[in-house]
Coordinates of C-alpha atoms in Angstrom, one line a residue:
X1 CA 65.9 118.0 104.7
X2 CA 61.9 116.5 105.2
X3 CA 60.0 117.3 107.4
X4 CA 58.2 114.2 108.9
X5 CA 54.2 114.7 110.3
X6 CA 52.0 113.0 112.6
X7 CA 48.4 113.6 112.8
X8 CA 46.0 112.1 115.3
X9 CA 42.1 112.7 115.4
X10 CA 40.6 110.5 118.1
X11 CA 37.2 109.9 117.5
X12 CA 35.6 113.1 118.6
X13 CA 37.2 114.3 115.3
X14 CA 39.8 116.2 117.5
X15 CA 43.2 115.8 115.9
X16 CA 46.3 117.3 117.0
X17 CA 49.9 116.6 115.3
X18 CA 53.5 116.7 115.3
X19 CA 56.3 117.1 113.3
X20 CA 60.7 116.5 113.1
X21 CA 62.7 117.3 110.7
X22 CA 64.7 114.3 109.2
X23 CA 68.1 115.5 107.5
X24 CA 69.6 113.7 105.0
X25 CA 73.1 113.1 103.2
X26 CA 75.6 111.7 101.3
X27 CA 78.1 109.2 103.4
X28 CA 81.7 109.9 102.3
X29 CA 84.5 106.9 102.0
X30 CA 88.2 107.6 102.1
X31 CA 90.6 105.9 99.7
X32 CA 94.4 105.5 100.2
X33 CA 97.0 103.3 99.4
X34 CA 100.3 102.1 98.2
X35 CA 101.5 102.9 100.7
X36 CA 104.9 101.5 101.3
X37 CA 105.7 101.2 104.8
X38 CA 109.3 99.7 104.8
X39 CA 110.9 101.9 102.1
X40 CA 113.4 103.0 101.7
X41 CA 115.1 100.9 104.2
X42 CA 116.8 96.8 103.4
X43 CA 115.9 95.3 107.0
X44 CA 113.0 97.4 108.9
X45 CA 113.3 97.2 112.0
X46 CA 115.4 94.0 114.0
X47 CA 117.1 91.3 110.9
X48 CA 114.5 89.2 109.1
X49 CA 111.5 89.8 107.3
X50 CA 109.5 87.5 110.2
X51 CA 110.6 90.5 113.2
X52 CA 107.3 90.4 115.2
X53 CA 108.0 94.2 116.5
X54 CA 106.5 97.0 115.4
X55 CA 109.1 98.7 113.4
X56 CA 110.5 102.6 113.7
X57 CA 108.8 105.9 112.5
X58 CA 110.2 107.5 109.8
X59 CA 108.1 109.9 106.7
X60 CA 106.6 107.0 105.4
X61 CA 105.5 106.3 108.8
X62 CA 104.9 110.2 109.9
X63 CA 102.6 110.3 106.0
X64 CA 101.2 108.0 107.3
X65 CA 99.4 109.8 110.6
X66 CA 99.2 113.0 108.3
X67 CA 95.8 111.0 106.5
X68 CA 95.3 109.6 109.9
X69 CA 95.4 113.3 111.6
X70 CA 93.6 114.6 109.2
X71 CA 90.6 112.3 108.5
X72 CA 89.9 111.9 112.4
X73 CA 90.1 116.0 112.4
X74 CA 87.4 115.7 109.8
X75 CA 85.4 112.6 108.8
X76 CA 82.5 113.7 111.0
X77 CA 81.8 117.2 108.5
X78 CA 82.3 115.3 105.3
X79 CA 80.4 112.5 106.9
X80 CA 83.1 109.9 105.5
X81 CA 82.4 106.5 107.5
X82 CA 84.8 104.2 106.5
X83 CA 88.4 104.6 105.3
X84 CA 89.3 101.5 102.3
X85 CA 93.7 100.6 102.0
X86 CA 93.8 99.1 99.0
X87 CA 97.1 97.0 99.2
X88 CA 100.6 97.1 98.8
X89 CA 100.6 98.1 102.9
X90 CA 103.9 96.8 103.1
X91 CA 106.3 97.3 101.4
X92 CA 108.4 93.9 101.3
X93 CA 106.1 91.5 103.3
X94 CA 107.8 92.0 106.9
X95 CA 106.0 91.0 109.7
X96 CA 107.6 94.7 111.6
X97 CA 106.1 96.6 108.8
X98 CA 102.3 94.9 108.6
X99 CA 102.6 95.4 113.0
X100 CA 103.5 99.5 111.9
X101 CA 100.6 99.8 109.9
X102 CA 98.3 97.8 111.8
X103 CA 99.0 100.9 114.7
X104 CA 98.7 104.2 112.7
X105 CA 95.6 102.6 111.3
X106 CA 94.7 102.4 114.6
X107 CA 94.5 105.5 115.6
X108 CA 91.6 106.8 113.1
X109 CA 88.1 106.1 114.3
X110 CA 86.3 105.2 112.3
X111 CA 86.6 101.7 110.5
X112 CA 89.8 100.8 107.3
X113 CA 89.2 97.5 105.3
X114 CA 92.3 96.6 104.5
X115 CA 92.9 94.9 100.4
X116 CA 96.7 93.4 99.8
X117 CA 98.9 94.0 97.2
X118 CA 101.7 92.4 95.2
X119 CA 104.1 93.1 97.5
X120 CA 102.4 92.2 100.8
X121 CA 102.9 89.1 99.0
X122 CA 106.7 87.4 98.8
X123 CA 108.4 88.5 102.4
X124 CA 112.2 89.1 101.3
X125 CA 114.8 92.5 103.3
X126 CA 116.3 94.5 100.6
X127 CA 120.6 94.4 99.6
X128 CA 122.4 98.0 101.0
X129 CA 123.4 98.7 97.4
X130 CA 120.8 99.1 95.4
X131 CA 117.7 101.5 95.3
X132 CA 114.4 100.4 96.6
X133 CA 112.5 100.3 93.3
X134 CA 116.0 98.0 91.8
X135 CA 117.1 98.5 88.1
X136 CA 113.5 98.0 86.1
X137 CA 112.0 95.5 89.1
X138 CA 112.9 94.7 92.3
X139 CA 114.4 91.5 91.0
X140 CA 118.4 92.8 91.9
X141 CA 117.1 93.8 95.5
X142 CA 116.5 91.1 97.3
X143 CA 119.3 89.6 99.5
X144 CA 116.5 87.4 101.3
X145 CA 113.7 86.0 100.6
X146 CA 111.0 83.9 102.0
X147 CA 111.7 79.8 101.9
X148 CA 109.9 76.8 101.6
X149 CA 107.4 76.2 103.9
X150 CA 107.7 79.6 105.5
X151 CA 104.7 81.6 105.5
X152 CA 103.6 84.3 103.3
X153 CA 102.6 87.9 103.4
X154 CA 99.4 86.7 103.1
X155 CA 99.0 84.8 106.2
X156 CA 101.4 87.4 108.1
X157 CA 98.5 89.6 106.7
X158 CA 95.5 87.7 107.6
X159 CA 96.7 87.8 111.0
X160 CA 97.4 90.9 112.3
X161 CA 95.1 92.3 110.1
X162 CA 91.9 90.3 111.4
X163 CA 92.2 87.6 113.7
X164 CA 94.7 89.9 115.9
X165 CA 92.8 93.5 115.6
X166 CA 89.8 93.5 117.6
X167 CA 90.1 97.3 117.5
X168 CA 89.0 97.9 114.1
X169 CA 87.0 94.0 113.2
X170 CA 84.5 95.9 116.2
X171 CA 84.2 99.6 113.9
X172 CA 83.8 97.1 110.9
X173 CA 80.9 94.9 112.8
X174 CA 79.8 98.4 114.4
X175 CA 79.0 100.1 111.0
X176 CA 77.3 97.6 108.7
X177 CA 74.7 95.0 109.4
X178 CA 76.5 92.0 107.6
X179 CA 80.5 92.3 106.6
X180 CA 81.4 88.7 105.2
X181 CA 84.6 87.4 104.7
X182 CA 85.2 84.6 102.3
X183 CA 87.7 83.2 103.7
X184 CA 85.3 82.9 107.5
X185 CA 82.7 80.4 105.6
X186 CA 82.7 77.3 106.5
X187 CA 82.2 75.9 102.4
X188 CA 85.5 78.0 101.6
X189 CA 87.9 75.1 100.0
X190 CA 90.9 77.0 98.6
X191 CA 94.6 78.4 99.0
X192 CA 94.3 79.6 102.4
X193 CA 94.7 83.6 103.4
X194 CA 92.5 85.3 100.9
X195 CA 91.4 88.8 101.0
X196 CA 87.8 88.8 99.7
X197 CA 85.1 91.1 101.7
X198 CA 81.5 92.0 100.9
X199 CA 79.6 94.9 103.0
X200 CA 76.7 97.2 102.0
X201 CA 76.0 100.5 103.4
X202 CA 73.0 103.6 102.0
X203 CA 71.7 100.7 98.7
X204 CA 75.2 100.8 98.1
X205 CA 76.9 97.0 97.3
X206 CA 80.5 97.1 98.3
X207 CA 82.7 94.2 96.3
X208 CA 87.1 93.7 97.4
X209 CA 88.5 91.4 95.1
X210 CA 91.6 89.6 95.7
X211 CA 93.5 88.7 92.7
X212 CA 97.2 88.8 93.6
X213 CA 99.1 86.1 92.8
X214 CA 101.5 83.6 94.7
X215 CA 104.0 82.0 93.2
X216 CA 107.9 83.8 94.0
X217 CA 107.9 84.0 89.9
X218 CA 104.7 85.2 88.8
X219 CA 105.8 88.5 91.8
X220 CA 109.0 89.5 91.9
X221 CA 111.6 88.6 88.8
X222 CA 111.6 91.0 85.6
X223 CA 108.5 91.4 84.0
X224 CA 105.9 89.7 85.9
X225 CA 102.4 91.0 85.9
X226 CA 102.0 89.7 90.1
X227 CA 98.6 88.9 88.7
X228 CA 96.4 85.9 89.0
X229 CA 92.6 86.2 88.7
X230 CA 91.7 83.2 91.0
X231 CA 88.8 81.3 90.3
X232 CA 87.7 81.3 94.2
X233 CA 88.0 85.0 93.6
X234 CA 85.5 84.7 90.1
X235 CA 83.3 82.6 92.5
X236 CA 83.5 85.3 95.4
X237 CA 82.7 87.9 93.1
X238 CA 79.7 85.9 90.5
X239 CA 78.0 85.5 94.2
X240 CA 77.6 88.7 96.2
X241 CA 76.3 90.2 92.6
X242 CA 73.9 87.6 92.2
X243 CA 72.7 88.1 96.3
X244 CA 72.9 92.4 95.9
X245 CA 71.4 93.3 92.5
X246 CA 71.5 97.2 93.4
X247 CA 71.6 99.8 91.6
X248 CA 75.3 100.8 92.0
X249 CA 78.1 98.2 92.7
X250 CA 81.7 98.9 94.4
X251 CA 84.6 97.3 93.3
X252 CA 87.9 97.6 95.0
X253 CA 91.4 95.5 93.7
X254 CA 94.8 96.2 94.1
X255 CA 95.8 96.2 90.3
X256 CA 93.4 97.8 87.5
X257 CA 90.5 95.6 85.9
X258 CA 93.0 98.0 82.4
X259 CA 94.5 95.9 80.5
X260 CA 97.6 96.6 77.4
X261 CA 98.4 95.7 73.7
X262 CA 100.5 97.2 71.6
X263 CA 98.0 99.1 69.5
X264 CA 96.0 100.0 73.1
X265 CA 98.3 101.0 75.5
X266 CA 96.2 102.5 78.0
X267 CA 98.3 100.9 81.0
X268 CA 101.6 101.3 83.1
X269 CA 104.1 98.4 82.1
X270 CA 103.5 96.4 85.1
X271 CA 99.2 95.7 85.1
X272 CA 99.1 93.2 81.9
X273 CA 95.7 91.5 82.2
X274 CA 95.1 89.7 78.7
X275 CA 92.1 90.3 77.5
X276 CA 90.6 87.0 77.9
X277 CA 91.0 87.5 81.8
X278 CA 88.8 90.4 82.1
X279 CA 86.2 89.0 80.1
X280 CA 86.0 85.8 82.5
X281 CA 84.7 89.3 84.6
X282 CA 83.0 90.9 82.6
X283 CA 80.8 88.1 82.0
X284 CA 80.4 87.6 85.6
X285 CA 79.3 91.5 86.1
X286 CA 77.1 91.3 82.2
X287 CA 75.0 88.3 84.0
X288 CA 74.0 90.2 86.6
X289 CA 74.2 93.8 86.2
X290 CA 73.2 94.0 82.9
X291 CA 69.5 92.5 82.6
X292 CA 66.3 93.6 82.6
X293 CA 65.9 93.7 85.8
X294 CA 68.6 95.2 87.3
X295 CA 70.8 97.9 84.9
X296 CA 73.8 98.7 87.0
X297 CA 77.0 100.3 86.7
X298 CA 80.3 99.3 88.3
X299 CA 82.6 101.5 89.3
X300 CA 87.1 100.2 90.1
X301 CA 88.8 101.6 92.8
X302 CA 92.2 100.8 92.3
X303 CA 96.0 100.7 93.3
X304 CA 99.0 100.0 92.0
X305 CA 100.1 101.8 89.9
X306 CA 100.9 104.9 91.5
X307 CA 99.0 107.8 89.3
X308 CA 95.1 109.5 89.5
X309 CA 93.7 107.9 86.8
X310 CA 90.4 107.6 85.2
X311 CA 90.0 104.6 82.5
X312 CA 86.6 104.2 80.6
X313 CA 87.0 101.1 79.5
X314 CA 83.4 99.5 79.8
X315 CA 85.4 95.9 79.8
X316 CA 84.6 94.8 82.5
X317 CA 83.9 97.8 84.6
X318 CA 82.5 101.2 83.5
X319 CA 84.7 103.1 85.6
X320 CA 88.6 102.3 86.7
X321 CA 90.0 104.3 89.2
X322 CA 93.8 104.6 89.6
X323 CA 94.5 106.3 92.9
X324 CA 98.0 107.9 93.3
X325 CA 100.7 105.8 96.0
X326 CA 101.1 107.1 99.7
X327 CA 104.9 106.5 98.9
X328 CA 104.7 109.5 96.3
X329 CA 106.9 107.4 93.5
X330 CA 107.5 108.0 91.2
X331 CA 107.9 111.5 90.7
X332 CA 106.9 111.4 87.6
X333 CA 102.9 110.9 88.4
X334 CA 103.4 112.2 91.2
X335 CA 100.8 115.6 92.1
X336 CA 100.6 115.7 95.9
X337 CA 96.5 114.2 96.0
X338 CA 97.5 110.7 97.8
X339 CA 94.1 111.3 99.5
X340 CA 90.7 110.8 97.9
X341 CA 87.6 111.4 99.0
X342 CA 84.2 109.1 97.5
X343 CA 80.8 111.0 97.5
X344 CA 77.9 108.7 96.9
X345 CA 75.0 111.0 96.7
X346 CA 72.1 108.9 96.1
X347 CA 71.0 105.6 94.8
X348 CA 71.5 106.6 91.2
X349 CA 73.6 104.7 89.8
X350 CA 75.2 107.9 88.7
X351 CA 75.1 109.9 91.6
X352 CA 78.7 109.3 92.9
X353 CA 81.3 111.9 92.4
X354 CA 85.6 110.0 93.4
X355 CA 87.8 113.4 92.1
X356 CA 87.5 115.1 95.4
X357 CA 91.2 114.5 97.3
X358 CA 93.0 115.9 100.1
X359 CA 95.5 119.4 99.8
X360 CA 97.9 120.5 101.6
X361 CA 100.2 118.0 102.2
X362 CA 104.0 118.5 102.1
X363 CA 105.7 117.9 99.1
X364 CA 107.5 114.8 99.3
X365 CA 111.0 114.4 99.4
X366 CA 111.6 110.5 99.9
X367 CA 115.4 110.4 101.3
X368 CA 117.2 107.0 100.9
X369 CA 120.5 106.4 101.8
X370 CA 122.7 103.4 99.7
X371 CA 126.4 101.9 100.5
X372 CA 128.7 100.2 97.5
X373 CA 129.0 97.3 99.5
X374 CA 127.0 94.7 101.3
X375 CA 129.7 93.5 103.2
X376 CA 131.2 96.2 104.9
X377 CA 134.2 95.1 107.4
X378 CA 136.4 97.2 110.6
X379 CA 139.1 99.5 108.1
X380 CA 138.0 99.1 105.0
X381 CA 136.3 102.1 104.0
X382 CA 133.0 101.9 103.0
X383 CA 130.9 104.7 100.7
X384 CA 127.4 105.9 101.0
X385 CA 125.4 107.8 98.7
X386 CA 123.0 110.3 99.3
X387 CA 119.4 110.4 97.3
X388 CA 116.3 111.6 97.1
X389 CA 113.3 110.2 95.2
X390 CA 111.8 113.1 94.7
X391 CA 113.4 115.7 95.0
X392 CA 116.5 118.0 92.3
X393 CA 120.0 117.9 94.1
X394 CA 119.4 121.7 93.6
X395 CA 116.4 121.6 95.2
X396 CA 118.0 120.5 99.1
X397 CA 119.5 123.4 101.2
X398 CA 121.5 120.6 103.9
X399 CA 121.6 117.2 104.3
X400 CA 122.0 116.0 107.8
X401 CA 124.1 112.3 108.3
X402 CA 124.5 110.2 110.9
X403 CA 127.3 107.9 111.7
X404 CA 127.3 106.6 114.5
X405 CA 125.5 108.3 117.8
X406 CA 128.6 110.8 118.3
X407 CA 129.6 111.3 114.4
X408 CA 127.6 113.6 112.4
X409 CA 128.5 115.8 108.7
X410 CA 126.1 118.3 107.6
X411 CA 126.5 118.9 104.0
X412 CA 125.3 122.0 103.0
X413 CA 124.3 122.6 99.1
X414 CA 124.6 126.8 99.1
X415 CA 128.3 126.4 100.7
X416 CA 128.6 123.5 99.4
X417 CA 130.4 123.0 101.8
X418 CA 130.0 119.1 104.3
X419 CA 131.0 120.2 108.2
X420 CA 132.2 117.3 111.0
X421 CA 130.1 117.3 114.6
X422 CA 131.7 114.6 117.3
X423 CA 129.4 114.9 119.7
X424 CA 131.6 112.2 122.5
X425 CA 133.0 108.9 122.0
X426 CA 132.6 106.6 118.7
X427 CA 134.0 104.8 116.2
X428 CA 135.1 106.3 113.1
X429 CA 138.2 105.8 112.5
X430 CA 138.2 108.4 109.1
X431 CA 135.0 110.0 107.2
X432 CA 134.2 112.5 104.4
X433 CA 131.6 113.6 102.1
X434 CA 131.4 116.0 98.8
X435 CA 128.4 117.3 97.2
X436 CA 130.5 117.7 94.1
X437 CA 132.4 115.6 92.2
X438 CA 134.2 115.6 88.8
X439 CA 133.0 113.4 85.9
X440 CA 135.4 113.3 82.9
X441 CA 134.2 112.0 79.4
X442 CA 136.8 111.4 76.9
X443 CA 139.3 113.4 78.4
X444 CA 136.6 116.9 78.7
X445 CA 136.2 117.6 82.0
X446 CA 133.0 119.2 84.0
X447 CA 131.4 119.7 87.5
X448 CA 128.1 116.6 88.3
X449 CA 126.6 118.4 91.2
X450 CA 124.6 115.2 92.7
X451 CA 124.2 114.8 95.9
X452 CA 126.8 113.7 99.2
X453 CA 128.3 110.7 98.6
X454 CA 130.8 110.2 101.7
X455 CA 133.6 107.5 102.1
X456 CA 133.5 106.4 106.0
X457 CA 136.0 103.3 107.5
X458 CA 134.5 101.8 110.8
X459 CA 137.3 100.9 114.1
X460 CA 135.4 98.3 115.7
X461 CA 133.2 95.7 115.0
X462 CA 129.6 96.0 116.1
X463 CA 125.7 97.4 114.2
X464 CA 125.3 100.8 114.0
X465 CA 123.4 103.0 112.7
X466 CA 122.8 104.6 110.0
X467 CA 120.8 108.1 109.7
X468 CA 119.9 111.0 107.0
X469 CA 118.2 113.7 107.4
X470 CA 116.8 115.7 104.3
X471 CA 115.8 119.8 104.4
X472 CA 114.3 121.8 101.4
X473 CA 114.7 124.2 100.0
X474 CA 111.2 125.8 99.6
X475 CA 109.8 124.9 103.4
X476 CA 113.0 125.0 105.9
X477 CA 110.4 124.3 108.2
X478 CA 109.5 120.6 106.8
X479 CA 112.7 117.9 106.9
X480 CA 112.3 113.8 105.9
X481 CA 114.7 111.9 108.2
X482 CA 115.7 108.1 107.1
X483 CA 117.2 105.5 109.2
X484 CA 118.3 102.2 109.3
X485 CA 121.0 99.1 111.0
X486 CA 123.7 97.5 109.5
X487 CA 126.5 95.2 110.8
X488 CA 130.5 96.2 110.5
X489 CA 132.2 92.8 110.4
X490 CA 135.7 92.0 112.3
X491 CA 137.3 90.1 108.9
X492 CA 135.9 89.8 105.4
X493 CA 137.2 87.3 102.8
X494 CA 138.6 89.2 100.1
X495 CA 137.2 91.8 97.8
X496 CA 137.0 90.7 93.5
X497 CA 136.7 93.8 91.4
X498 CA 136.1 92.8 87.7
X499 CA 138.4 92.9 84.2
X500 CA 136.9 94.7 81.7
X501 CA 137.9 97.7 79.1
X502 CA 135.8 98.3 77.2
X503 CA 135.5 102.4 76.7
X504 CA 131.5 102.4 76.0
X505 CA 130.1 99.7 78.6
X506 CA 130.5 99.7 81.9
X507 CA 129.6 96.5 84.8
X508 CA 127.2 97.3 87.6
X509 CA 126.6 96.5 90.6
X510 CA 122.8 95.5 90.1
X511 CA 122.6 98.5 87.8
X512 CA 123.7 101.4 89.9
X513 CA 125.2 104.3 87.9
X514 CA 127.2 105.3 91.4
X515 CA 129.1 101.3 91.9
X516 CA 131.5 100.2 88.7
X517 CA 132.7 97.0 89.5
X518 CA 135.8 97.6 87.6
X519 CA 137.0 100.3 90.0
X520 CA 139.4 98.2 93.1
X521 CA 137.3 100.6 95.7
X522 CA 134.4 98.6 94.6
X523 CA 135.1 95.0 94.7
X524 CA 133.1 92.7 95.5
X525 CA 133.2 89.4 98.8
X526 CA 129.2 88.6 97.8
X527 CA 127.5 86.9 95.2
X528 CA 125.4 90.0 93.4
X529 CA 124.1 91.4 90.0
X530 CA 126.1 92.4 87.5
X531 CA 124.7 95.1 85.6
X532 CA 126.0 95.2 81.3
X533 CA 125.5 99.7 80.4
X534 CA 126.5 101.3 77.6
X535 CA 128.2 104.3 78.7
X536 CA 128.0 106.7 76.3
X537 CA 124.0 107.4 75.3
X538 CA 120.9 109.5 77.3
X539 CA 120.2 107.7 79.2
X540 CA 123.0 104.9 79.5
X541 CA 120.9 101.5 77.9
X542 CA 121.0 98.1 79.7
X543 CA 122.5 95.7 77.0
X544 CA 122.9 92.5 79.9
X545 CA 122.4 91.0 83.1
X546 CA 123.6 88.2 85.9
X547 CA 124.8 87.2 88.7
X548 CA 128.6 86.8 89.9
X549 CA 130.2 84.8 92.8
X550 CA 132.3 86.6 94.0
X551 CA 132.4 85.2 97.3
X552 CA 133.9 81.7 95.1
X553 CA 137.0 84.0 93.5
X554 CA 140.1 83.0 93.8
X555 CA 141.4 86.4 91.9
X556 CA 139.4 89.4 89.9
X557 CA 136.7 88.0 87.3
X558 CA 138.0 88.3 83.8
X559 CA 135.5 89.1 81.3
X560 CA 138.4 90.6 78.7
X561 CA 136.5 88.7 76.5
X562 CA 132.9 89.7 77.1
X563 CA 131.6 91.1 73.6
X564 CA 128.7 93.4 74.9
X565 CA 126.5 95.3 73.2
X566 CA 123.5 96.2 72.0
X567 CA 122.1 98.0 69.0
X568 CA 118.5 100.1 68.5
X569 CA 118.2 99.8 64.7
X570 CA 118.8 95.2 65.0
X571 CA 117.0 95.4 67.9
X572 CA 119.7 93.3 69.2
X573 CA 121.8 93.1 72.1
X574 CA 124.9 90.3 72.4
X575 CA 126.5 89.3 76.0
X576 CA 129.3 86.5 74.7
X577 CA 132.1 85.4 76.0
X578 CA 134.0 82.0 74.7
X579 CA 134.4 80.2 78.0
X580 CA 132.9 82.6 81.1
X581 CA 134.2 82.7 84.5
X582 CA 132.9 79.5 86.7
X583 CA 132.0 82.4 89.2
X584 CA 129.0 83.2 87.0
X585 CA 125.4 81.3 86.3
X586 CA 124.6 79.7 83.5
X587 CA 121.6 81.3 83.2
X588 CA 121.3 85.2 82.0
X589 CA 118.9 88.5 81.2
X590 CA 119.4 90.0 78.1
X591 CA 117.8 93.3 77.2
X592 CA 116.1 93.8 73.5
X593 CA 116.0 97.4 72.5
X594 CA 112.7 98.9 71.0
X595 CA 113.6 99.2 67.3

């Protein structure tokens, strides 16, 4: 607290005075990242990725609402001025995913700064048969993706969060004297819809940078980096540093400024800026920060890796601060600390505290459902598999599944029993769920505790909604629920399985361990990824993968002469046939084991 005193003296030498107390407080801002709204739902909201209405609520939207509620209730006493949303706002860049996120974020009483992430670039919908995260990447999860000439997600992002978002843009104008976006500069001649921003507050300069790739091959396929160091973004960084040579620079990016080498594996495998790219950025920082006149300290805040992690690399930033995903996946890097508060305590470059977290949110469950068939028809059994990404089966109290509005099955894990509830007219011809399976390996059988597996047969075509609610043992008052729609078709093309008899190797649909394509019940009639897995290793070892056109087959696809093997000692994998079936794509993927 500071006292400001005014003393006035008149011509006769008489004085009078008045004073006031000025309270100077540090200011704060909040960071959330990797919201992944739409995760777990193969096609969020209505059909297609360009569905222009706000999507449905489920546990991910409810989790975001909890964050918004906490900020609205605490921003005044903690002096939180704004919120940074550090990319991957959507899960698959569907228009409706962005719309739903905007609807929730616009309930904030303070402005938010939305950054774009790699998941926000390429619109797509996912298959019913895959884990939302795929097997070692999302390359095998996509059902339908953006076509040539259609908008990228960055155009959706621009429209939804800037052009048609007066609620938040007005809050930004009210708080910041100068908030600039590269896209709005007349002299900007680079690619459209770049999300590069700059603003200042309380003596600190904030710069947001867009290093997201825009090409499909750099974003989705196995081994891609998702990153491109754009000249336009480097130009923006240099301009803003030149204009704002402050003591403290805070940079926001989605992918963190870290690099990976065999001798210096500081980052997770999906972050791979190379040293040369980082040195370009470092050169710009050094040009304007580390000079005789100015000695900046650079703090870089990022998401993408889904973990809380601090790197002190000095290439290019002094501190690289990664923040945990709101998605809370994968569970091995999730602690529940996904709302980070950064406090600016003074103008000095070291007067910042960034390890403040908000706790007390419910432990995430992240349930989702997959099927064993992409195309489901009347009078054909379909399997529904229940999963909880963040909760072991033994930690679940109960599952409630609805296959029709009036047909519900509740599975209690403690009782190891599933009960059917028929609430009225429905189109379910047959249904059953099991919690416990018997797993047999080389003639030895033992119980294999997994989440429920349900077999259902529908009696009429149409659009159906399936929903899943999971209640954990440790907090019976809390649950997470997810639902999505799918079609039951009248008549389908024939379904075909794979003929293959190697006891050590199994062909799996999209790599999903539940779906062995040699089994009649898992026959397919669409184009699908077949992933060969070495069965009796722990965990199973991927050998190779390729697309197979079951829709073009006239009989079961014969792989009897296939040689499939992988050897960690020699670092080799083999997929070989003297003559490949005509239904198999020419290009294939081999997974090479580490020696």
